[in-house]
Amino acid sequence: MMKCSVIKVPAGAPHDMTGLRASVEAGSIRPGEVVAVLGKTEGNGCVNDFTRGYAVLALKQFFASYPEGKEDKMSFIMSGGTEGVLSPHFTVMSRSGSFMPGEAGNGLKSLAIGVSRTRDLHPEELGRRSQVDEVAEAVARAVLDAGIESAEDVHFVQIKCPLLTAEHIHEAHARNAVPVTEDTYKSMGYSRGASALGVAVALGEVDREILLDKDICVNWELYSKVASSSAGSELSCCEIIVFGNSPAAEGPYYIDHDVMRDAIDGAALQRLIDRHREDELVQVLAKAEADPAGYVRERRHTMLDDSDINHTRHARAVVGGVLAYVCGDPMIYVSGGGEHQGPAGGGPVSAIFRRNQ
């Protein structure tokens, strides 16, 4: 049987491994069982946020220091930006045992985690259907890796995707290839959007046959209710972590999700907490977006017009504050930029719980 666990570790800086080391020494984290680390680092979350790569380097070196560590097979997904009250941290996901088809435990569905990655993508593929297709195939592999039986049991899909830099754009032009945009910041949105639509295609939320390149970052009627994508310059492929529940998994952890209709919809998380009030809330995973219409509940917002601070940073601060108030903990995972990740202006929110009995 597969058994998965989730441990939250505070970080004093992108390279701070003291919390991880203490958890390893205490026995709550076993380096040989870690399959992925999801982190919030304190950079700007934009194109030049090198705290993400810095954290990945530190994590790889940390796990390489243990003989049983398998850092070359782990997924390290860092989301930059801890605006407002968001607290920098790492969420460490471990998996022991293995999934066997047809295997079932005590009748309960427990947390199951699957990981996969795409091939390296060419610059001109970002933000287009080729990226959608590559992500869809990788998500399907991760679902299989987790032993999740149906799309309804998938409650969060985290993707780390590439972005365009000036060097990438120049390289594409040298091959007479045309990138989707020549604005490096906008490329983050295109890559996030195509990745999210890849999740939607894989889980049957969007029909691939009707999806066009021109729909990406334009047609907001198309979205996934469980996708979360974060773009960075530290990789060329898309790394995927699928969270869900499976009867072939055992252990006290499980996950559920809801959808925020806008940036101040804390009721979505409250519904999850109320639904599972008998159990312990372990971690919250959510997306944040400045509503592209420029309004929140019929009130104008200025996040999209601010030339000093990127709108993704505003959105993380707002949603982070709302959800931290609801759950009483600012050390939660909130990623900015919600293109095709939940309804326009809103986004998925998932919660991992630990059964108390």
Protein backbone atom coordinates (compact mmCIF):
# COMPACT_ATOMS: atom_id res chain seq x y z
CA MET A 1 0.00 0.00 0.00
CA MET A 2 1.06 3.57 -0.67
CA LYS A 3 1.29 5.90 2.31
CA CYS A 4 1.74 9.66 1.85
CA SER A 5 2.42 12.41 4.34
CA VAL A 6 2.69 16.21 4.29
CA ILE A 7 4.89 18.22 6.66
CA LYS A 8 5.15 22.04 6.76
CA VAL A 9 8.56 23.51 7.59
CA PRO A 10 9.26 27.24 8.16
CA ALA A 11 12.13 28.88 6.27
CA GLY A 12 14.16 31.84 7.46
CA ALA A 13 15.53 32.39 3.94
CA PRO A 14 15.41 30.57 0.57
CA HIS A 15 18.54 28.59 1.56
CA ASP A 16 17.54 27.99 5.20
CA MET A 17 17.52 24.23 5.81
CA THR A 18 17.49 24.33 9.62
CA GLY A 19 13.79 23.50 9.87
CA LEU A 20 14.17 20.63 7.42
CA ARG A 21 17.21 19.32 9.26
CA ALA A 22 15.36 19.42 12.58
CA SER A 23 12.43 17.50 11.07
CA VAL A 24 14.78 14.86 9.67
CA GLU A 25 16.54 14.51 13.00
CA ALA A 26 13.18 14.21 14.77
CA GLY A 27 12.15 11.45 12.36
CA SER A 28 9.09 13.22 10.96
CA ILE A 29 10.75 13.49 7.52
CA ARG A 30 12.75 10.62 6.01
CA PRO A 31 14.93 11.82 3.11
CA GLY A 32 14.59 8.53 1.24
CA GLU A 33 10.78 8.87 1.14
CA VAL A 34 10.53 12.51 -0.03
CA VAL A 35 9.06 12.78 -3.53
CA ALA A 36 8.43 16.52 -3.75
CA VAL A 37 8.90 19.84 -1.99
CA LEU A 38 6.52 22.73 -2.59
CA GLY A 39 7.92 26.04 -1.40
CA LYS A 40 7.04 29.69 -0.93
CA THR A 41 10.09 31.92 -1.26
CA GLU A 42 10.33 35.60 -0.46
CA GLY A 43 11.26 37.02 -3.88
CA ASN A 44 9.06 39.09 -6.16
CA GLY A 45 7.56 36.12 -8.01
CA CYS A 46 8.38 37.75 -11.35
CA VAL A 47 10.80 36.96 -14.18
CA ASN A 48 13.90 37.92 -12.19
CA ASP A 49 12.95 36.13 -8.97
CA PHE A 50 16.08 34.06 -8.42
CA THR A 51 15.03 33.03 -4.90
CA ARG A 52 13.25 30.10 -6.56
CA GLY A 53 16.39 28.70 -8.16
CA TYR A 54 18.38 29.48 -5.01
CA ALA A 55 15.95 27.47 -2.90
CA VAL A 56 15.98 24.55 -5.37
CA LEU A 57 19.79 24.47 -5.30
CA ALA A 58 19.83 24.51 -1.50
CA LEU A 59 17.23 21.75 -1.31
CA LYS A 60 19.09 19.53 -3.76
CA GLN A 61 22.32 19.95 -1.82
CA PHE A 62 20.51 19.26 1.45
CA PHE A 63 18.96 15.99 0.32
CA ALA A 64 22.17 14.93 -1.46
CA SER A 65 23.91 15.04 1.93
CA TYR A 66 21.89 12.00 3.03
CA PRO A 67 22.93 8.60 1.60
CA GLU A 68 19.29 7.60 1.16
CA GLY A 69 18.33 10.90 -0.47
CA LYS A 70 17.05 10.77 -4.04
CA GLU A 71 17.28 14.44 -4.99
CA ASP A 72 17.61 13.59 -8.68
CA LYS A 73 14.14 12.01 -8.60
CA MET A 74 12.42 14.61 -6.42
CA SER A 75 10.27 17.47 -7.70
CA PHE A 76 11.15 20.89 -6.30
CA ILE A 77 8.48 23.46 -7.09
CA MET A 78 9.11 26.93 -5.73
CA SER A 79 6.57 29.75 -5.91
CA GLY A 80 8.06 33.19 -5.37
CA GLY A 81 6.30 35.95 -3.48
CA THR A 82 5.25 36.08 0.18
CA GLU A 83 3.57 39.47 0.14
CA GLY A 84 1.45 40.60 3.06
CA VAL A 85 1.27 38.07 5.88
CA LEU A 86 2.31 35.01 3.85
CA SER A 87 5.13 33.20 5.63
CA PRO A 88 8.05 31.61 3.70
CA HIS A 89 8.09 27.84 4.11
CA PHE A 90 8.50 24.43 2.51
CA THR A 91 5.79 21.78 2.25
CA VAL A 92 7.50 18.40 2.16
CA MET A 93 5.63 15.50 0.60
CA SER A 94 6.71 11.95 1.32
CA ARG A 95 5.59 8.61 -0.03
CA SER A 96 6.36 5.12 1.19
CA GLY A 97 5.21 1.76 -0.11
CA SER A 98 3.93 1.47 -3.64
CA PHE A 99 0.71 1.53 -5.57
CA MET A 100 -0.52 -1.84 -6.78
CA PRO A 101 -3.46 -1.93 -9.25
CA GLY A 102 -6.59 -3.35 -7.67
CA GLU A 103 -5.23 -2.92 -4.16
CA ALA A 104 -7.64 -1.53 -1.57
CA GLY A 105 -7.25 -0.75 2.08
CA ASN A 106 -9.82 -0.26 4.85
CA GLY A 107 -12.44 1.34 2.61
CA LEU A 108 -11.24 4.89 3.21
CA LYS A 109 -9.60 6.96 0.52
CA SER A 110 -6.34 8.50 1.72
CA LEU A 111 -3.93 11.03 0.29
CA ALA A 112 -2.14 9.87 -2.84
CA ILE A 113 0.60 11.89 -4.54
CA GLY A 114 1.89 11.41 -8.08
CA VAL A 115 4.71 13.25 -9.84
CA SER A 116 5.82 13.59 -13.44
CA ARG A 117 7.39 16.07 -15.84
CA THR A 118 7.23 16.99 -19.49
CA ARG A 119 10.14 17.08 -21.88
CA ASP A 120 11.98 20.39 -22.20
CA LEU A 121 9.80 22.81 -24.17
CA HIS A 122 10.97 25.04 -26.99
CA PRO A 123 10.40 28.80 -26.43
CA GLU A 124 7.81 28.99 -29.22
CA GLU A 125 5.76 26.18 -27.59
CA LEU A 126 5.05 28.15 -24.43
CA GLY A 127 1.50 29.47 -24.25
CA ARG A 128 0.31 27.31 -27.12
CA ARG A 129 -1.51 24.00 -27.61
CA SER A 130 1.74 22.05 -27.77
CA GLN A 131 2.35 23.00 -24.13
CA VAL A 132 -1.26 22.09 -23.31
CA ASP A 133 -0.77 18.64 -24.85
CA GLU A 134 2.54 17.97 -23.14
CA VAL A 135 1.11 18.93 -19.75
CA ALA A 136 -2.06 16.88 -20.31
CA GLU A 137 0.01 13.77 -21.01
CA ALA A 138 2.22 14.39 -17.97
CA VAL A 139 -0.79 14.93 -15.69
CA ALA A 140 -2.25 11.62 -16.87
CA ARG A 141 1.03 9.90 -15.97
CA ALA A 142 1.06 11.53 -12.53
CA VAL A 143 -2.53 10.45 -11.85
CA LEU A 144 -1.54 6.90 -12.76
CA ASP A 145 1.59 7.16 -10.60
CA ALA A 146 -0.61 8.14 -7.65
CA GLY A 147 -3.06 5.28 -8.16
CA ILE A 148 -5.98 7.72 -8.35
CA GLU A 149 -8.98 6.03 -9.93
CA SER A 150 -11.02 8.94 -11.28
CA ALA A 151 -10.81 12.65 -12.08
CA GLU A 152 -13.25 13.34 -9.22
CA ASP A 153 -10.59 12.13 -6.77
CA VAL A 154 -8.03 14.68 -8.00
CA HIS A 155 -8.16 17.74 -5.73
CA PHE A 156 -5.09 19.79 -6.65
CA VAL A 157 -2.55 19.74 -9.47
CA GLN A 158 0.52 21.89 -8.97
CA ILE A 159 2.65 22.70 -12.02
CA LYS A 160 5.93 24.54 -12.26
CA CYS A 161 6.32 25.78 -15.83
CA PRO A 162 8.95 27.73 -17.79
CA LEU A 163 8.81 31.33 -18.94
CA LEU A 164 10.45 33.30 -21.74
CA THR A 165 13.61 35.29 -21.14
CA ALA A 166 15.26 37.67 -23.63
CA GLU A 167 17.78 34.93 -24.38
CA HIS A 168 15.01 32.42 -25.17
CA ILE A 169 13.30 34.89 -27.48
CA HIS A 170 16.55 35.60 -29.31
CA GLU A 171 17.22 31.87 -29.71
CA ALA A 172 13.75 31.31 -31.16
CA HIS A 173 14.17 34.13 -33.65
CA ALA A 174 17.50 32.65 -34.76
CA ARG A 175 15.54 29.57 -35.83
CA ASN A 176 12.83 31.67 -37.47
CA ALA A 177 10.42 30.57 -34.75
CA VAL A 178 7.84 33.01 -33.35
CA PRO A 179 7.19 33.09 -29.57
CA VAL A 180 3.65 33.73 -28.35
CA THR A 181 4.84 37.08 -26.93
CA GLU A 182 8.04 39.08 -26.66
CA ASP A 183 7.10 40.46 -23.25
CA THR A 184 8.87 38.26 -20.71
CA TYR A 185 6.42 39.10 -17.90
CA LYS A 186 3.41 38.33 -20.08
CA SER A 187 5.03 35.02 -21.02
CA MET A 188 4.54 33.91 -17.41
CA GLY A 189 0.78 34.24 -17.81
CA TYR A 190 0.74 32.42 -21.14
CA SER A 191 2.76 29.54 -19.72
CA ARG A 192 0.62 29.33 -16.59
CA GLY A 193 -2.54 29.44 -18.69
CA ALA A 194 -1.47 26.73 -21.13
CA SER A 195 -0.36 24.54 -18.22
CA ALA A 196 -3.70 24.96 -16.47
CA LEU A 197 -5.57 24.07 -19.66
CA GLY A 198 -3.39 20.96 -19.89
CA VAL A 199 -4.75 19.93 -16.50
CA ALA A 200 -8.29 20.72 -17.64
CA VAL A 201 -7.85 18.56 -20.77
CA ALA A 202 -6.35 15.66 -18.79
CA LEU A 203 -9.22 15.68 -16.26
CA GLY A 204 -12.01 16.16 -18.80
CA GLU A 205 -12.86 19.71 -17.78
CA VAL A 206 -12.10 21.11 -21.26
CA ASP A 207 -12.58 19.41 -24.63
CA ARG A 208 -9.22 19.36 -26.43
CA GLU A 209 -10.96 19.11 -29.80
CA ILE A 210 -12.43 22.60 -29.50
CA LEU A 211 -9.42 24.26 -27.85
CA LEU A 212 -7.59 26.78 -30.05
CA ASP A 213 -4.34 28.67 -29.55
CA LYS A 214 -6.34 31.90 -29.55
CA ASP A 215 -8.33 30.71 -26.50
CA ILE A 216 -5.26 30.70 -24.26
CA CYS A 217 -5.33 33.72 -21.91
CA VAL A 218 -8.39 35.05 -23.76
CA ASN A 219 -11.35 32.71 -23.25
CA TRP A 220 -11.84 32.71 -19.50
CA GLU A 221 -14.83 30.37 -19.77
CA LEU A 222 -12.27 27.57 -20.09
CA TYR A 223 -10.59 26.61 -16.83
CA SER A 224 -9.70 23.87 -14.38
CA LYS A 225 -11.12 23.78 -10.87
CA VAL A 226 -8.01 22.10 -9.43
CA ALA A 227 -5.07 23.47 -11.44
CA SER A 228 -2.36 25.66 -9.94
CA SER A 229 0.56 26.72 -12.12
CA SER A 230 3.59 28.82 -11.28
CA ALA A 231 6.12 30.05 -13.85
CA GLY A 232 9.85 30.41 -13.34
CA SER A 233 13.11 30.83 -15.19
CA GLU A 234 14.83 27.99 -13.33
CA LEU A 235 13.54 25.18 -15.57
CA SER A 236 12.70 24.35 -19.20
CA CYS A 237 10.17 21.57 -18.63
CA CYS A 238 6.92 21.47 -16.66
CA GLU A 239 7.04 19.64 -13.34
CA ILE A 240 3.73 18.26 -12.09
CA ILE A 241 2.52 17.16 -8.66
CA VAL A 242 -0.95 15.61 -8.48
CA PHE A 243 -2.75 15.49 -5.12
CA GLY A 244 -5.79 13.28 -4.70
CA ASN A 245 -7.35 10.48 -2.72
CA SER A 246 -7.16 6.78 -3.48
CA PRO A 247 -8.48 3.56 -1.93
CA ALA A 248 -5.05 2.10 -2.72
CA ALA A 249 -3.44 4.57 -0.28
CA GLU A 250 -3.44 4.36 3.48
CA GLY A 251 -2.64 6.70 6.32
CA PRO A 252 -4.36 9.58 8.13
CA TYR A 253 -3.94 12.26 5.44
CA TYR A 254 -6.49 13.21 2.78
CA ILE A 255 -7.31 16.22 0.61
CA ASP A 256 -10.43 18.09 -0.52
CA HIS A 257 -11.03 21.23 -2.58
CA ASP A 258 -13.46 24.04 -3.31
CA VAL A 259 -13.42 27.04 -5.66
CA MET A 260 -13.12 30.70 -4.66
CA ARG A 261 -15.38 32.84 -6.83
CA ASP A 262 -13.25 35.93 -6.22
CA ALA A 263 -10.25 37.14 -4.23
CA ILE A 264 -12.20 37.71 -1.00
CA ASP A 265 -14.18 34.47 -1.05
CA GLY A 266 -12.89 33.10 2.24
CA ALA A 267 -16.15 31.18 2.54
CA ALA A 268 -14.75 28.57 0.13
CA LEU A 269 -12.05 27.58 2.62
CA GLN A 270 -14.48 27.84 5.51
CA ARG A 271 -16.73 25.31 3.77
CA LEU A 272 -13.83 22.87 3.60
CA ILE A 273 -12.98 23.37 7.27
CA ASP A 274 -16.62 22.94 8.29
CA ARG A 275 -16.96 19.84 6.12
CA HIS A 276 -14.05 18.20 7.93
CA ARG A 277 -14.31 19.86 11.32
CA GLU A 278 -13.49 16.62 13.15
CA ASP A 279 -10.00 16.49 11.65
CA GLU A 280 -6.82 18.58 11.79
CA LEU A 281 -6.10 21.06 9.01
CA VAL A 282 -2.52 20.51 7.82
CA GLN A 283 -2.03 22.79 4.82
CA VAL A 284 -3.92 25.12 2.48
CA LEU A 285 -3.07 25.35 -1.23
CA ALA A 286 -4.62 28.13 -3.30
CA LYS A 287 -4.41 30.38 -6.36
CA ALA A 288 -4.70 34.16 -6.40
CA GLU A 289 -5.66 36.41 -9.28
CA ALA A 290 -6.54 40.05 -9.88
CA ASP A 291 -9.91 39.86 -11.62
CA PRO A 292 -9.23 40.66 -15.31
CA ALA A 293 -12.51 42.57 -15.49
CA GLY A 294 -11.14 45.13 -13.03
CA TYR A 295 -13.88 44.61 -10.45
CA VAL A 296 -14.42 42.61 -7.27
CA ARG A 297 -18.09 42.29 -6.33
CA GLU A 298 -18.95 45.28 -8.50
CA ARG A 299 -16.29 47.45 -6.88
CA ARG A 300 -13.42 48.71 -9.03
CA HIS A 301 -9.93 47.53 -8.11
CA THR A 302 -6.61 49.05 -9.28
CA MET A 303 -4.36 45.99 -9.19
CA LEU A 304 -4.09 45.81 -12.98
CA ASP A 305 -3.25 49.53 -13.31
CA ASP A 306 -0.44 49.71 -10.78
CA SER A 307 2.84 50.38 -12.60
CA ASP A 308 4.89 50.02 -9.40
CA ILE A 309 3.73 46.60 -8.18
CA ASN A 310 2.74 43.69 -10.42
CA HIS A 311 -0.87 42.58 -10.08
CA THR A 312 0.18 39.03 -9.14
CA ARG A 313 1.84 40.46 -6.02
CA HIS A 314 -1.29 42.39 -5.04
CA ALA A 315 -3.40 39.27 -5.53
CA ARG A 316 -1.16 37.05 -3.40
CA ALA A 317 -1.29 39.56 -0.56
CA VAL A 318 -5.09 39.81 -0.69
CA VAL A 319 -5.86 36.11 -0.95
CA GLY A 320 -3.12 35.21 1.52
CA GLY A 321 -4.62 37.57 4.08
CA VAL A 322 -8.17 36.33 3.54
CA LEU A 323 -7.27 32.64 3.79
CA ALA A 324 -4.85 33.14 6.69
CA TYR A 325 -7.67 34.79 8.63
CA VAL A 326 -10.02 31.89 7.92
CA CYS A 327 -7.60 29.11 8.87
CA GLY A 328 -5.63 31.06 11.50
CA ASP A 329 -2.22 30.38 9.92
CA PRO A 330 -0.22 32.59 7.50
CA MET A 331 2.15 29.72 6.61
CA ILE A 332 0.03 28.59 3.67
CA TYR A 333 0.73 28.12 -0.04
CA VAL A 334 -0.79 30.89 -2.17
CA SER A 335 0.45 31.23 -5.75
CA GLY A 336 -0.24 34.29 -7.90
CA GLY A 337 -1.42 34.42 -11.51
CA GLY A 338 -4.62 32.42 -12.01
CA GLU A 339 -5.03 32.22 -15.79
CA HIS A 340 -7.51 29.38 -16.51
CA GLN A 341 -7.10 28.26 -12.88
CA GLY A 342 -10.62 28.54 -11.57
CA PRO A 343 -13.12 31.15 -12.78
CA ALA A 344 -11.83 34.57 -13.79
CA GLY A 345 -10.89 36.49 -10.65
CA GLY A 346 -11.27 33.42 -8.44
CA GLY A 347 -9.37 30.17 -8.13
CA PRO A 348 -9.12 26.73 -6.58
CA VAL A 349 -8.46 26.29 -2.89
CA SER A 350 -7.53 22.90 -1.50
CA ALA A 351 -6.96 21.72 2.04
CA ILE A 352 -5.01 18.74 3.34
CA PHE A 353 -6.36 17.21 6.53
CA ARG A 354 -5.15 14.61 9.02
CA ARG A 355 -7.75 12.29 10.53
CA ASN A 356 -7.95 12.46 14.30
CA GLN A 357 -9.16 8.88 14.66
